[in-house]
Tab-separated table of C-alpha atoms in Angstrom:
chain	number	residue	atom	x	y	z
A	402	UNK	CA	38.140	54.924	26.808
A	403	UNK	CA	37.861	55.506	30.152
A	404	UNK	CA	41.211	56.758	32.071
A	405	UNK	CA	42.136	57.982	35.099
A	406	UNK	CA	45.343	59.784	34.425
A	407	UNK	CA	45.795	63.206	32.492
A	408	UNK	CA	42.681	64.796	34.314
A	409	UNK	CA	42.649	68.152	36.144
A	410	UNK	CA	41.922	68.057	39.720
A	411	UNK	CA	40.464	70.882	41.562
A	412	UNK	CA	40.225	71.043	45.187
A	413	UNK	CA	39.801	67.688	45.472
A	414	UNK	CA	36.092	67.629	44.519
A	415	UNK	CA	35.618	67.138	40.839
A	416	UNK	CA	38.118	66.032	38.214
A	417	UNK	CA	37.060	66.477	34.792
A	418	UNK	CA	39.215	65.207	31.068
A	419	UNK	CA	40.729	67.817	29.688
A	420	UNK	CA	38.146	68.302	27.169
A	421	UNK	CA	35.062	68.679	29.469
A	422	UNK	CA	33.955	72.003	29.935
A	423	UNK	CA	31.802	72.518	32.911
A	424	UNK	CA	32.116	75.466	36.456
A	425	UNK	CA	33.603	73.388	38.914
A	426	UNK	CA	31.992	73.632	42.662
A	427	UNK	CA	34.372	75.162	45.493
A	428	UNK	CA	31.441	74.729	48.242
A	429	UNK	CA	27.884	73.318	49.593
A	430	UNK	CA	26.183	76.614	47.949
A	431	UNK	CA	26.990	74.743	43.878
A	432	UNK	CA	24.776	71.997	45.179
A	433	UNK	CA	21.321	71.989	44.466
A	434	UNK	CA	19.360	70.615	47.414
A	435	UNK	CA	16.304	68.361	47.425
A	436	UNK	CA	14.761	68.371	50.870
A	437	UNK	CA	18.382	67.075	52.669
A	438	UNK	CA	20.432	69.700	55.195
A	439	UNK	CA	23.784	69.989	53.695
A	440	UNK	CA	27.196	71.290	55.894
A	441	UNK	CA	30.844	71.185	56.272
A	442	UNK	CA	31.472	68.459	59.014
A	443	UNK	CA	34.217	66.034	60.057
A	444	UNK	CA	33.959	62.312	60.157
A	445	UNK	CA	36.151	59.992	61.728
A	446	UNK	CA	38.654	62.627	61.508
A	447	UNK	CA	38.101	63.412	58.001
A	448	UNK	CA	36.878	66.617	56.522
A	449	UNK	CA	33.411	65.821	54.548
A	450	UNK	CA	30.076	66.891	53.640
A	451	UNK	CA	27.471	66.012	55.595
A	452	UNK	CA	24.271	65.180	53.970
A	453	UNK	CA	20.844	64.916	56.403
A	454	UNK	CA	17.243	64.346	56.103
A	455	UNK	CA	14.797	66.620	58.477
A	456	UNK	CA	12.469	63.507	60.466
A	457	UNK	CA	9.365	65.076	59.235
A	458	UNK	CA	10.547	63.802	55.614
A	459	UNK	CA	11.028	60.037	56.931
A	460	UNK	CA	8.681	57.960	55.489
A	461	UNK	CA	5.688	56.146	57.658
A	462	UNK	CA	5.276	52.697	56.717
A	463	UNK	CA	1.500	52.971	58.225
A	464	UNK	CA	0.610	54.876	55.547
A	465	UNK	CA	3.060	54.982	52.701
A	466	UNK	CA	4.534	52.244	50.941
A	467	UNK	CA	8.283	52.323	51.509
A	468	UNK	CA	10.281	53.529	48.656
A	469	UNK	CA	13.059	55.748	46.962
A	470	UNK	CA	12.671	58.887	46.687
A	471	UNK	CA	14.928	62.187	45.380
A	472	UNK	CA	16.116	63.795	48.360
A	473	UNK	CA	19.768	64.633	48.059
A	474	UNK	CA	22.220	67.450	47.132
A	475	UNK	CA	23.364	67.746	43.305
A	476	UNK	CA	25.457	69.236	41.082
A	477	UNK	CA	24.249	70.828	37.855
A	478	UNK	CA	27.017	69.240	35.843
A	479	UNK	CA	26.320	66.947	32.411
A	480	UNK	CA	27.942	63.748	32.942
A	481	UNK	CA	27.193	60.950	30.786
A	482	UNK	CA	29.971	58.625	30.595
A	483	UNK	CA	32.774	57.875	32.924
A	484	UNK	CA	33.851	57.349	36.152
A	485	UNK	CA	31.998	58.665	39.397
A	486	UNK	CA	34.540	58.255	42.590
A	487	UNK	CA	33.208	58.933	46.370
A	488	UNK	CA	34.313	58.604	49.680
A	489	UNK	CA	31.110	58.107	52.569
A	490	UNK	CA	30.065	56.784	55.406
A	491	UNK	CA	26.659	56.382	57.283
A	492	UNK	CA	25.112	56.169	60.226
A	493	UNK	CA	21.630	55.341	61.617
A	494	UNK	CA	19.902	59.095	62.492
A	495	UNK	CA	19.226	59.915	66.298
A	496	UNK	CA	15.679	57.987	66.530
A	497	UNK	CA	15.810	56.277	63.335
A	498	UNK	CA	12.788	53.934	62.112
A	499	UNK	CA	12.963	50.378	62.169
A	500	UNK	CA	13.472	49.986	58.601
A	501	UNK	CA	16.211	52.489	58.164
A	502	UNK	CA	19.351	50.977	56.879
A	503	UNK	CA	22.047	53.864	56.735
A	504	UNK	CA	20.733	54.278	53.244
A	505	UNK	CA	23.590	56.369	50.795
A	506	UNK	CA	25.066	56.845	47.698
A	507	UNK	CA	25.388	58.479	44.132
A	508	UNK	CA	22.577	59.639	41.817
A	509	UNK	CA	23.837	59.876	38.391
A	510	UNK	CA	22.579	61.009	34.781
A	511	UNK	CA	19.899	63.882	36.869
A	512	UNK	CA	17.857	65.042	34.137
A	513	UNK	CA	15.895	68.430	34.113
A	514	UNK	CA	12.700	66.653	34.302
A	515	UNK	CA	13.775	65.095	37.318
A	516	UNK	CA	14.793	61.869	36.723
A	517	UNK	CA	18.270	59.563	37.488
A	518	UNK	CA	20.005	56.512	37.736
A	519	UNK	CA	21.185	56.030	41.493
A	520	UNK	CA	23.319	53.356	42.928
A	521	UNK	CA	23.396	53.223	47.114
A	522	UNK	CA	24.591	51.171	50.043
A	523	UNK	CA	22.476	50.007	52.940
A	524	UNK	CA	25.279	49.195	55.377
A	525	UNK	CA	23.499	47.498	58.120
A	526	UNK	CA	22.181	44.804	55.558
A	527	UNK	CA	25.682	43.834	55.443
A	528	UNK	CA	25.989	42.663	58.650
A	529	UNK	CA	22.399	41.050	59.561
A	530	UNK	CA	22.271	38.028	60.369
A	531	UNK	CA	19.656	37.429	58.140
A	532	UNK	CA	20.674	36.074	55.168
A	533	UNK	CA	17.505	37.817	52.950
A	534	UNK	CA	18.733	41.439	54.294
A	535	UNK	CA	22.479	40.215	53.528
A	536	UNK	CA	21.624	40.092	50.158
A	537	UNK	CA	20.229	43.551	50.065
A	538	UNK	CA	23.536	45.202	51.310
A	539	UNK	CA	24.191	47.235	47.316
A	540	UNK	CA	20.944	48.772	45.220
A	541	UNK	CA	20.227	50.236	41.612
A	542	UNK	CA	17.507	51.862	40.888
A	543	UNK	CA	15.717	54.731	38.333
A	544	UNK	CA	13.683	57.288	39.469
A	545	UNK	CA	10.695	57.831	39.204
A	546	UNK	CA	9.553	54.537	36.973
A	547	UNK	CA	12.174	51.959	38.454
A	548	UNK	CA	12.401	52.239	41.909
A	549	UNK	CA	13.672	49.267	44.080
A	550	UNK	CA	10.072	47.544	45.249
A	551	UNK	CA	9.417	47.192	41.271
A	552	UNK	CA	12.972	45.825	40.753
A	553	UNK	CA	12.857	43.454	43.923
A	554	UNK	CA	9.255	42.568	42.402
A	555	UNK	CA	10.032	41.859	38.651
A	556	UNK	CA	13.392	41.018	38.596
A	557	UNK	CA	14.428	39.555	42.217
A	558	UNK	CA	18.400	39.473	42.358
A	559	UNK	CA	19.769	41.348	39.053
A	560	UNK	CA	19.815	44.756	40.718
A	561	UNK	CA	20.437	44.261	44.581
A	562	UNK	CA	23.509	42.171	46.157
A	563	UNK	CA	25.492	41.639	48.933
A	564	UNK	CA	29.229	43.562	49.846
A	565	UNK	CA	31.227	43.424	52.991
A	566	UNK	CA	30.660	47.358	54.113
A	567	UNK	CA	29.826	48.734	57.837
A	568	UNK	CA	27.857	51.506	59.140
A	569	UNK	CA	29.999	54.528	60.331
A	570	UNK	CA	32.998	53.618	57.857
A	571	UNK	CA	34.471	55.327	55.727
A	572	UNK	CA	33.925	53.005	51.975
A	573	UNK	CA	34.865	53.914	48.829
A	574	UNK	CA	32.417	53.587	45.609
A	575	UNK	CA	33.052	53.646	42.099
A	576	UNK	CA	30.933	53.561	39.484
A	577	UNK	CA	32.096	53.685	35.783
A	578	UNK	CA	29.295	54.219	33.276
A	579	UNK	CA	29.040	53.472	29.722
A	580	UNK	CA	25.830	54.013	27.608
A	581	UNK	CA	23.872	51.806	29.517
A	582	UNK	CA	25.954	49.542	31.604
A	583	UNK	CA	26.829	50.536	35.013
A	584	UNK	CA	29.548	48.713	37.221
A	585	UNK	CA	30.060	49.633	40.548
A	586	UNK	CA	34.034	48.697	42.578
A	587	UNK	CA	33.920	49.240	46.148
A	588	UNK	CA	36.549	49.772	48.649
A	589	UNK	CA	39.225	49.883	45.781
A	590	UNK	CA	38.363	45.707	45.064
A	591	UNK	CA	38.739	44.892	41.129
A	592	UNK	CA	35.943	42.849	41.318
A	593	UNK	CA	32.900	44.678	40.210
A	594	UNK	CA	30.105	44.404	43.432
A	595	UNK	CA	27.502	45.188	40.853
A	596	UNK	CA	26.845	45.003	37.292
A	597	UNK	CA	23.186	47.113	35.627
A	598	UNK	CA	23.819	46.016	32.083
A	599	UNK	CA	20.505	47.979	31.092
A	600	UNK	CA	20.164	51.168	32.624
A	601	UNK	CA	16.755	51.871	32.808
A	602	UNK	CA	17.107	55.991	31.429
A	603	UNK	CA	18.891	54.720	28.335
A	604	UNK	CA	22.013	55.050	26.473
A	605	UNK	CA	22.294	58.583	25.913
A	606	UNK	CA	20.687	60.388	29.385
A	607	UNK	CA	23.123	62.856	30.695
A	608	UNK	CA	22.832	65.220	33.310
A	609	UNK	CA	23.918	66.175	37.060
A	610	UNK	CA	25.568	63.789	39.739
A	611	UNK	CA	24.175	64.201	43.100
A	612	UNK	CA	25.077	62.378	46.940
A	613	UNK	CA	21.688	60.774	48.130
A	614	UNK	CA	20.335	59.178	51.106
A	615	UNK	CA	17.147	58.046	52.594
A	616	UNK	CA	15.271	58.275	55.828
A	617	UNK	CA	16.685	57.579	59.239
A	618	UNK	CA	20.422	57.973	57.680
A	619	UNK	CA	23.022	60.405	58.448
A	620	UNK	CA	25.942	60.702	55.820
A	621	UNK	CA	29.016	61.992	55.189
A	622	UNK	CA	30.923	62.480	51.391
A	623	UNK	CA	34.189	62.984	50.716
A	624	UNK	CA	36.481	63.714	47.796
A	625	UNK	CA	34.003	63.187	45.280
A	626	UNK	CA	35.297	63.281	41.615
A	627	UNK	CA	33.754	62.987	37.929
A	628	UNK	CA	35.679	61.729	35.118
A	629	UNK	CA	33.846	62.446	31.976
A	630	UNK	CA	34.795	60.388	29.133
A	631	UNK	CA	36.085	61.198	25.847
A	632	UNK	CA	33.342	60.994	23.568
C-alpha cells in the first residue's frame, strides 16, 4: 500500500517509509548532473532549486530531429514503487527557440545504464490556442527506446494530454508508481491527469529520481519528496 502518513521527513526534500534505507541529500552537491546548471534560487518568493540548460545544448531543428533527451539533475536513490511529490515552475529561457515549451518534470526509475521513465509538463501548450498543442500540455516517455516522437507516432493520444497549468507558476505533480502503472495528480486534483498503464522499463526497474527539463526552459523545484513503498 501506498501511504502518506508515518514517513520521516528531512529537510523538506525527501521523505522515505520507515523501512527504506537510503543517505538522504541536504544540498545541490547529492545531485548528479547531466549537462543542466543547478543553484539555490528563489521563485515567486519561494526558496527552490533552479535547474538550467547552457544554449549551446538546445537542440537545432535544422539539423536534429527534435526529441528528449537526459539532461537533468538526479539523485542516486533506488526508488521503485511509491509516490514522487514536486513543487515547479517554468519559464521560457532568455532567447528561447520557437519550439520551446517550458519543458519540466520528474525522471523516475534512473537505471545505471542510463535509462528512465520521465513524466513532464509543457506549460505553454496549455494555453495555445491551438487545440493540437492543447492536447500536448502533460508527456510520458522512456529513455532512450520510447521517447515522445515514437509515442506521438505509434500510439497518438495514450501518453500525452491536456491539464490547466501556466508558465511561471508554481504546480504541483504527483506521480504514484506501481510495477508498471504510472498515474500522475496535479495541482492537488483527485482526478488522475494521466494514466501509463505499461511502463515501458517494466515492472521491476528501480533506480534514481531526477528533476528534468529541456531546451529553451528555465525551472525551478521545490520540496521534492519520495515515498518508497512497502514492498
Amino acid at each position: 500500500m501506498l501511504k502518506k502518513n508515518g514517513l520521516l521527513t528531512v529537510g523538506c526534500i525527501l521523505a522515505f517509509s520507515s523501512d527504506a534505507s537510503t543517505a538522504l541529500p541536504k544540498s545541490v552537491q547529492d545531485y548528479s548532473l547531466i549537462s543542466v546548471k543547478l543553484k539555490e534560487g528563489d521563485f515567486n518568493g519561494s526558496k527552490a532549486l533552479q535547474v538550467s540548460l547552457p544554449s549551446n545544448h538546445w537542440q537545432d531543428p535544422n539539423t536534429e530531429t527534435l526529441t528528449d533527451r537526459n539532461y537533468m539533475a538526479w539523485l542516486p536513490v533506488n526508488f521503485h514503487n511509491g509516490i514522487i511529490e514536486v513543487d515547479l515552475a517554468s519559464t521560457l529561457a532568455t532567447g528561447a527557440p520557437d519550439y520551446a515549451r517550458g519543458f519540466a518534470g520528474v525522471s523516475f526509475r534512473i537505471q545505471p545504464d542510463g535509462s528512465f521513465e520521465n513524466i513532464y509538463l509543457r506549460p505553454t501548450n496549455s494555453q495555445s490556442q491551438d487545440q493540437v498543442r492543447r492536447n500536448h500540455s502533460v508527456q510520458y516517455f522512456a529513455y532512450p527506446d520510447f521517447r515522445f516522437d515514437r509515442l506521438r507516432k505509434e500510439a497518438p493520444e495514450r501518453y500525452e494530454t491536456y491539464a490547466d497549468i501556466k508558465p511561471g507558476e508554481w504546480m504541483h505533480m504527483e506521480i504514484v508508481v506501481t510495477g508498471r502503472h504510472a498515474t500522475l495528480y496535479l495541482n492537488n486534483n483527485p482526478t488522475p491527469a494521466l494514466m501509463v498503464n505499461d511502463l515501458k522499463l517494466g515492472s521491476s526497474a528501480q533506480g534514481g529520481v531526477g528533476i528534468w527539463i529541456e531546451s529553451g526552459t528555465v525551472a525551478w523545484f521545490k520540496d521534492l519528496k519520495i515515498t518508497a513503498a512497502s514492498e
